[in-house]
Amino acid sequence: MTSQRQVRLFWRPLAHVACALPLVYLILQLAEVAGLRLGPNPQLVIRDVLGEWGLRLLLGSLAMTPLRWLTGKPWPLQFRRLLGLWSFAYLALHFVTYFFLDRSLDLPVIIEDIAKRPYITIGFAAFLLMIPLAITSTAGWRRQLGARWLTLHKLVYVVAVLGCWHFYWLVKKDVREPLVYCAVLALLLGFRLWKARQRAR
Ligand code: HEM
């Protein structure tokens, strides 16, 4: 039996380390430690790796509730917020990379991108929707908002759909990778629908 104490003192710190690893590896590559390299276009690699890990951690956060149902144990719920906030951190860095390294703070170009390039429009919309979720993820906000908190945090489903769509739409040729993310998301949302139907019955 995984005790609360074990989760708090061992598993959650371990989860934080695991979530930080891709970022640490990117920094080691950037610093060219031990021959690691990011290749000819480092800013593009950084942008894409941050985007992909942001999406993976978001799907990881959405997998915790089904895991709770499947295991019958409460411990997965203690990782939902952790994974959600790490996803937000990666996607904030993804946006900052695009803003500073990709577009060199060129506001007119960025505004044109957001207005005219659909995959950036929905990526931006997804990121904007994550901000209130990250801010209100604390126990204090949960108490303050009460039932409205649950309604607000259902936005995470919209963010995940927009994130997968953003990835699918930006890929020029081989859509297999984004389709895997879409399939995982469909599974996680489908499981919830099935569970809701079961409860209703
Ligand atoms: C804040 C607004 C965002 C902007 C401006 C943005 C911009 C971009 C750009 C320019 C690319 C690379 C496109 C290319 O390869 O040509 C990209 C890739 C990506 N973005 Fe975003 N994005 C944003 C938000 C998001 C969000 C919210 C998610 C996930 C929920 C996300 C996930 C991804 C993924 C998975 C990739 C593909 C990485 C790869 O090719 O391996 N992005 N994004």
Short mmCIF file of N, CA and C in Angstrom, two decimals, residues 73-185:
data_model
loop_
_atom_site.label_atom_id
_atom_site.label_comp_id
_atom_site.label_asym_id
_atom_site.label_seq_id
_atom_site.Cartn_x
_atom_site.Cartn_y
_atom_site.Cartn_z
N LYS A 73 -6.96 3.03 -6.59
CA LYS A 73 -6.14 3.69 -5.57
C LYS A 73 -6.17 5.20 -5.77
N PRO A 74 -6.09 5.99 -4.68
CA PRO A 74 -6.15 7.45 -4.83
C PRO A 74 -4.83 8.10 -5.27
N TRP A 75 -3.68 7.41 -5.16
CA TRP A 75 -2.39 8.09 -5.36
C TRP A 75 -2.22 8.77 -6.72
N PRO A 76 -2.79 8.24 -7.85
CA PRO A 76 -2.57 8.95 -9.12
C PRO A 76 -3.07 10.40 -9.10
N LEU A 77 -4.12 10.66 -8.29
CA LEU A 77 -4.67 12.02 -8.26
C LEU A 77 -3.67 13.02 -7.69
N GLN A 78 -2.68 12.52 -6.94
CA GLN A 78 -1.69 13.43 -6.35
C GLN A 78 -0.64 13.88 -7.36
N PHE A 79 -0.70 13.34 -8.59
CA PHE A 79 0.27 13.73 -9.62
C PHE A 79 -0.36 14.58 -10.71
N ARG A 80 -1.69 14.75 -10.64
CA ARG A 80 -2.40 15.48 -11.70
C ARG A 80 -1.91 16.92 -11.80
N ARG A 81 -1.90 17.60 -10.65
CA ARG A 81 -1.50 19.02 -10.66
C ARG A 81 -0.02 19.16 -11.01
N LEU A 82 0.81 18.28 -10.46
CA LEU A 82 2.26 18.31 -10.72
C LEU A 82 2.53 18.22 -12.22
N LEU A 83 1.88 17.23 -12.87
CA LEU A 83 2.09 17.05 -14.32
C LEU A 83 1.51 18.22 -15.10
N GLY A 84 0.35 18.74 -14.64
CA GLY A 84 -0.28 19.87 -15.32
C GLY A 84 0.59 21.11 -15.28
N LEU A 85 1.20 21.36 -14.10
CA LEU A 85 2.04 22.57 -13.97
C LEU A 85 3.35 22.42 -14.74
N TRP A 86 3.90 21.20 -14.77
CA TRP A 86 5.11 21.00 -15.58
C TRP A 86 4.79 21.18 -17.06
N SER A 87 3.60 20.70 -17.47
CA SER A 87 3.19 20.89 -18.87
C SER A 87 3.12 22.38 -19.17
N PHE A 88 2.52 23.14 -18.25
CA PHE A 88 2.42 24.59 -18.44
C PHE A 88 3.80 25.23 -18.53
N ALA A 89 4.72 24.78 -17.66
CA ALA A 89 6.08 25.33 -17.68
C ALA A 89 6.76 25.07 -19.03
N TYR A 90 6.64 23.84 -19.53
CA TYR A 90 7.26 23.51 -20.82
C TYR A 90 6.64 24.34 -21.95
N LEU A 91 5.29 24.49 -21.89
CA LEU A 91 4.64 25.21 -22.99
C LEU A 91 4.88 26.71 -22.90
N ALA A 92 5.06 27.23 -21.68
CA ALA A 92 5.44 28.64 -21.53
C ALA A 92 6.82 28.86 -22.14
N LEU A 93 7.75 27.92 -21.90
CA LEU A 93 9.09 28.01 -22.50
C LEU A 93 9.02 27.82 -24.02
N HIS A 94 8.10 26.96 -24.46
CA HIS A 94 7.87 26.75 -25.90
C HIS A 94 7.46 28.06 -26.55
N PHE A 95 6.54 28.76 -25.90
CA PHE A 95 6.07 30.05 -26.42
C PHE A 95 7.19 31.09 -26.38
N VAL A 96 7.94 31.13 -25.26
CA VAL A 96 9.05 32.09 -25.13
C VAL A 96 10.10 31.82 -26.21
N THR A 97 10.37 30.53 -26.49
CA THR A 97 11.34 30.19 -27.53
C THR A 97 10.88 30.71 -28.89
N TYR A 98 9.60 30.46 -29.17
CA TYR A 98 9.02 30.96 -30.44
C TYR A 98 9.13 32.48 -30.49
N PHE A 99 8.77 33.12 -29.39
CA PHE A 99 8.71 34.59 -29.31
C PHE A 99 10.11 35.22 -29.47
N PHE A 100 11.09 34.69 -28.72
CA PHE A 100 12.42 35.33 -28.71
C PHE A 100 13.34 34.76 -29.78
N LEU A 101 13.44 33.40 -29.86
CA LEU A 101 14.45 32.80 -30.74
C LEU A 101 13.93 32.64 -32.17
N ASP A 102 12.66 32.24 -32.29
CA ASP A 102 12.08 31.99 -33.61
C ASP A 102 11.72 33.30 -34.31
N ARG A 103 11.09 34.21 -33.59
CA ARG A 103 10.58 35.45 -34.16
C ARG A 103 11.30 36.68 -33.63
N SER A 104 12.35 36.50 -32.87
CA SER A 104 13.21 37.62 -32.40
C SER A 104 12.38 38.81 -31.95
N LEU A 105 11.34 38.57 -31.19
CA LEU A 105 10.50 39.61 -30.59
C LEU A 105 9.85 40.54 -31.61
N ASP A 106 9.78 40.09 -32.88
CA ASP A 106 9.21 40.92 -33.94
C ASP A 106 7.69 40.90 -33.83
N LEU A 107 7.14 41.83 -33.05
CA LEU A 107 5.71 41.81 -32.73
C LEU A 107 4.79 41.80 -33.95
N PRO A 108 5.04 42.67 -34.96
CA PRO A 108 4.14 42.63 -36.13
C PRO A 108 4.10 41.24 -36.77
N VAL A 109 5.26 40.57 -36.87
CA VAL A 109 5.30 39.23 -37.48
C VAL A 109 4.56 38.22 -36.58
N ILE A 110 4.76 38.35 -35.26
CA ILE A 110 4.11 37.43 -34.32
C ILE A 110 2.59 37.60 -34.40
N ILE A 111 2.14 38.85 -34.43
CA ILE A 111 0.69 39.11 -34.52
C ILE A 111 0.14 38.56 -35.83
N GLU A 112 0.91 38.73 -36.91
CA GLU A 112 0.46 38.20 -38.21
C GLU A 112 0.42 36.66 -38.16
N ASP A 113 1.43 36.06 -37.54
CA ASP A 113 1.45 34.59 -37.37
C ASP A 113 0.18 34.13 -36.65
N ILE A 114 -0.10 34.78 -35.50
CA ILE A 114 -1.25 34.36 -34.69
C ILE A 114 -2.55 34.57 -35.46
N ALA A 115 -2.60 35.65 -36.25
CA ALA A 115 -3.84 35.97 -36.98
C ALA A 115 -4.01 35.12 -38.23
N LYS A 116 -2.89 34.80 -38.89
CA LYS A 116 -3.04 34.19 -40.23
C LYS A 116 -2.59 32.75 -40.33
N ARG A 117 -1.80 32.25 -39.36
CA ARG A 117 -1.37 30.85 -39.47
C ARG A 117 -2.19 30.01 -38.50
N PRO A 118 -3.19 29.28 -39.02
CA PRO A 118 -4.15 28.59 -38.13
C PRO A 118 -3.51 27.75 -37.04
N TYR A 119 -2.41 27.03 -37.36
CA TYR A 119 -1.85 26.16 -36.32
C TYR A 119 -1.26 26.99 -35.18
N ILE A 120 -0.80 28.21 -35.50
CA ILE A 120 -0.30 29.07 -34.42
C ILE A 120 -1.48 29.70 -33.67
N THR A 121 -2.55 30.04 -34.40
CA THR A 121 -3.74 30.60 -33.75
C THR A 121 -4.24 29.64 -32.66
N ILE A 122 -4.38 28.33 -33.03
CA ILE A 122 -4.93 27.41 -32.03
C ILE A 122 -3.90 27.07 -30.95
N GLY A 123 -2.60 27.09 -31.29
CA GLY A 123 -1.57 26.89 -30.27
C GLY A 123 -1.64 28.01 -29.25
N PHE A 124 -1.78 29.23 -29.76
CA PHE A 124 -1.85 30.40 -28.89
C PHE A 124 -3.11 30.35 -28.03
N ALA A 125 -4.24 29.98 -28.64
CA ALA A 125 -5.50 29.88 -27.89
C ALA A 125 -5.35 28.84 -26.78
N ALA A 126 -4.72 27.71 -27.10
CA ALA A 126 -4.53 26.65 -26.09
C ALA A 126 -3.69 27.18 -24.93
N PHE A 127 -2.63 27.92 -25.27
CA PHE A 127 -1.75 28.43 -24.21
C PHE A 127 -2.48 29.45 -23.33
N LEU A 128 -3.25 30.33 -23.97
CA LEU A 128 -4.00 31.33 -23.20
C LEU A 128 -4.96 30.66 -22.22
N LEU A 129 -5.60 29.55 -22.68
CA LEU A 129 -6.55 28.84 -21.82
C LEU A 129 -5.85 28.15 -20.65
N MET A 130 -4.55 27.83 -20.84
CA MET A 130 -3.82 27.16 -19.75
C MET A 130 -3.52 28.11 -18.59
N ILE A 131 -3.43 29.43 -18.91
CA ILE A 131 -3.01 30.39 -17.87
C ILE A 131 -3.96 30.39 -16.66
N PRO A 132 -5.30 30.55 -16.85
CA PRO A 132 -6.17 30.51 -15.66
C PRO A 132 -6.14 29.16 -14.96
N LEU A 133 -5.87 28.07 -15.71
CA LEU A 133 -5.81 26.75 -15.07
C LEU A 133 -4.58 26.65 -14.16
N ALA A 134 -3.45 27.19 -14.66
CA ALA A 134 -2.22 27.15 -13.85
C ALA A 134 -2.40 28.03 -12.60
N ILE A 135 -2.98 29.24 -12.80
CA ILE A 135 -3.13 30.17 -11.67
C ILE A 135 -4.06 29.59 -10.60
N THR A 136 -5.15 28.97 -11.04
CA THR A 136 -6.15 28.50 -10.06
C THR A 136 -5.93 27.06 -9.64
N SER A 137 -4.71 26.53 -9.87
CA SER A 137 -4.46 25.11 -9.53
C SER A 137 -4.17 24.90 -8.05
N THR A 138 -4.11 25.99 -7.27
CA THR A 138 -3.78 25.83 -5.84
C THR A 138 -5.01 25.42 -5.03
N ALA A 139 -4.76 24.84 -3.84
CA ALA A 139 -5.87 24.41 -2.96
C ALA A 139 -6.70 25.63 -2.55
N GLY A 140 -6.03 26.76 -2.38
CA GLY A 140 -6.72 28.00 -1.97
C GLY A 140 -7.76 28.41 -3.01
N TRP A 141 -7.35 28.42 -4.30
CA TRP A 141 -8.29 28.80 -5.36
C TRP A 141 -9.42 27.78 -5.46
N ARG A 142 -9.05 26.49 -5.22
CA ARG A 142 -10.07 25.44 -5.33
C ARG A 142 -11.17 25.66 -4.29
N ARG A 143 -10.70 26.01 -3.07
CA ARG A 143 -11.68 26.29 -2.01
C ARG A 143 -12.51 27.52 -2.38
N GLN A 144 -11.81 28.55 -2.86
CA GLN A 144 -12.48 29.82 -3.16
C GLN A 144 -13.52 29.68 -4.26
N LEU A 145 -13.18 28.94 -5.29
CA LEU A 145 -14.09 28.84 -6.44
C LEU A 145 -15.17 27.79 -6.26
N GLY A 146 -14.92 26.82 -5.36
CA GLY A 146 -15.94 25.79 -5.11
C GLY A 146 -16.27 25.02 -6.38
N ALA A 147 -17.60 24.86 -6.66
CA ALA A 147 -18.03 24.06 -7.82
C ALA A 147 -17.57 24.69 -9.15
N ARG A 148 -17.41 26.03 -9.16
CA ARG A 148 -16.97 26.69 -10.40
C ARG A 148 -15.56 26.22 -10.79
N TRP A 149 -14.76 25.77 -9.78
CA TRP A 149 -13.39 25.32 -10.05
C TRP A 149 -13.42 24.11 -10.98
N LEU A 150 -14.32 23.18 -10.68
CA LEU A 150 -14.43 21.97 -11.51
C LEU A 150 -14.85 22.34 -12.93
N THR A 151 -15.80 23.30 -13.04
CA THR A 151 -16.23 23.72 -14.37
C THR A 151 -15.07 24.37 -15.12
N LEU A 152 -14.35 25.26 -14.43
CA LEU A 152 -13.22 25.95 -15.07
C LEU A 152 -12.17 24.95 -15.54
N HIS A 153 -11.87 23.95 -14.68
CA HIS A 153 -10.77 23.04 -15.02
C HIS A 153 -11.14 22.01 -16.07
N LYS A 154 -12.42 22.01 -16.49
CA LYS A 154 -12.79 21.17 -17.64
C LYS A 154 -12.18 21.75 -18.92
N LEU A 155 -11.71 23.00 -18.83
CA LEU A 155 -11.04 23.62 -19.98
C LEU A 155 -9.81 22.83 -20.40
N VAL A 156 -9.28 22.02 -19.46
CA VAL A 156 -8.08 21.26 -19.80
C VAL A 156 -8.33 20.33 -20.99
N TYR A 157 -9.59 19.87 -21.15
CA TYR A 157 -9.92 19.02 -22.29
C TYR A 157 -9.80 19.83 -23.59
N VAL A 158 -10.26 21.08 -23.54
CA VAL A 158 -10.18 21.95 -24.73
C VAL A 158 -8.71 22.22 -25.07
N VAL A 159 -7.90 22.48 -24.04
CA VAL A 159 -6.46 22.74 -24.26
C VAL A 159 -5.81 21.54 -24.92
N ALA A 160 -6.14 20.33 -24.43
CA ALA A 160 -5.53 19.12 -24.97
C ALA A 160 -5.95 18.90 -26.43
N VAL A 161 -7.24 19.13 -26.73
CA VAL A 161 -7.72 18.97 -28.11
C VAL A 161 -7.02 19.99 -29.02
N LEU A 162 -6.93 21.25 -28.57
CA LEU A 162 -6.27 22.29 -29.38
C LEU A 162 -4.78 21.99 -29.54
N GLY A 163 -4.13 21.47 -28.49
CA GLY A 163 -2.70 21.14 -28.55
C GLY A 163 -2.43 20.04 -29.58
N CYS A 164 -3.28 18.99 -29.57
CA CYS A 164 -3.12 17.90 -30.55
C CYS A 164 -3.39 18.40 -31.97
N TRP A 165 -4.40 19.22 -32.09
CA TRP A 165 -4.77 19.78 -33.39
C TRP A 165 -3.64 20.66 -33.91
N HIS A 166 -3.08 21.50 -33.01
CA HIS A 166 -1.93 22.36 -33.33
C HIS A 166 -0.81 21.51 -33.88
N PHE A 167 -0.47 20.41 -33.23
CA PHE A 167 0.61 19.52 -33.66
C PHE A 167 0.26 18.88 -35.01
N TYR A 168 -0.99 18.43 -35.14
CA TYR A 168 -1.41 17.76 -36.38
C TYR A 168 -1.34 18.73 -37.55
N TRP A 169 -1.78 19.94 -37.30
CA TRP A 169 -1.87 20.92 -38.39
C TRP A 169 -0.51 21.44 -38.82
N LEU A 170 0.45 21.46 -37.91
CA LEU A 170 1.75 22.05 -38.25
C LEU A 170 2.64 21.08 -39.00
N VAL A 171 2.29 19.78 -38.89
CA VAL A 171 3.14 18.78 -39.56
C VAL A 171 2.84 18.79 -41.06
N LYS A 172 3.87 18.97 -41.86
CA LYS A 172 3.67 19.11 -43.31
C LYS A 172 3.42 17.75 -43.97
N LYS A 173 4.26 16.77 -43.66
CA LYS A 173 4.18 15.50 -44.40
C LYS A 173 3.64 14.37 -43.52
N ASP A 174 4.50 13.79 -42.71
CA ASP A 174 4.18 12.58 -41.98
C ASP A 174 3.36 12.88 -40.72
N VAL A 175 2.05 12.59 -40.77
CA VAL A 175 1.18 12.95 -39.63
C VAL A 175 1.08 11.82 -38.60
N ARG A 176 1.90 10.76 -38.76
CA ARG A 176 1.75 9.63 -37.85
C ARG A 176 1.99 10.02 -36.39
N GLU A 177 3.03 10.84 -36.15
CA GLU A 177 3.35 11.19 -34.76
C GLU A 177 2.21 11.97 -34.09
N PRO A 178 1.74 13.08 -34.69
CA PRO A 178 0.60 13.76 -34.04
C PRO A 178 -0.64 12.87 -33.93
N LEU A 179 -0.81 11.93 -34.87
CA LEU A 179 -1.98 11.05 -34.78
C LEU A 179 -1.90 10.13 -33.57
N VAL A 180 -0.68 9.77 -33.18
CA VAL A 180 -0.52 8.95 -31.96
C VAL A 180 -1.02 9.75 -30.75
N TYR A 181 -0.64 11.04 -30.69
CA TYR A 181 -1.10 11.90 -29.58
C TYR A 181 -2.62 12.03 -29.61
N CYS A 182 -3.17 12.19 -30.83
CA CYS A 182 -4.63 12.32 -30.96
C CYS A 182 -5.32 11.04 -30.48
N ALA A 183 -4.73 9.88 -30.82
CA ALA A 183 -5.33 8.60 -30.41
C ALA A 183 -5.30 8.44 -28.89
N VAL A 184 -4.18 8.83 -28.27
CA VAL A 184 -4.07 8.74 -26.81
C VAL A 184 -5.11 9.67 -26.16
N LEU A 185 -5.24 10.88 -26.69
CA LEU A 185 -6.22 11.82 -26.15
C LEU A 185 -7.65 11.27 -26.32
#
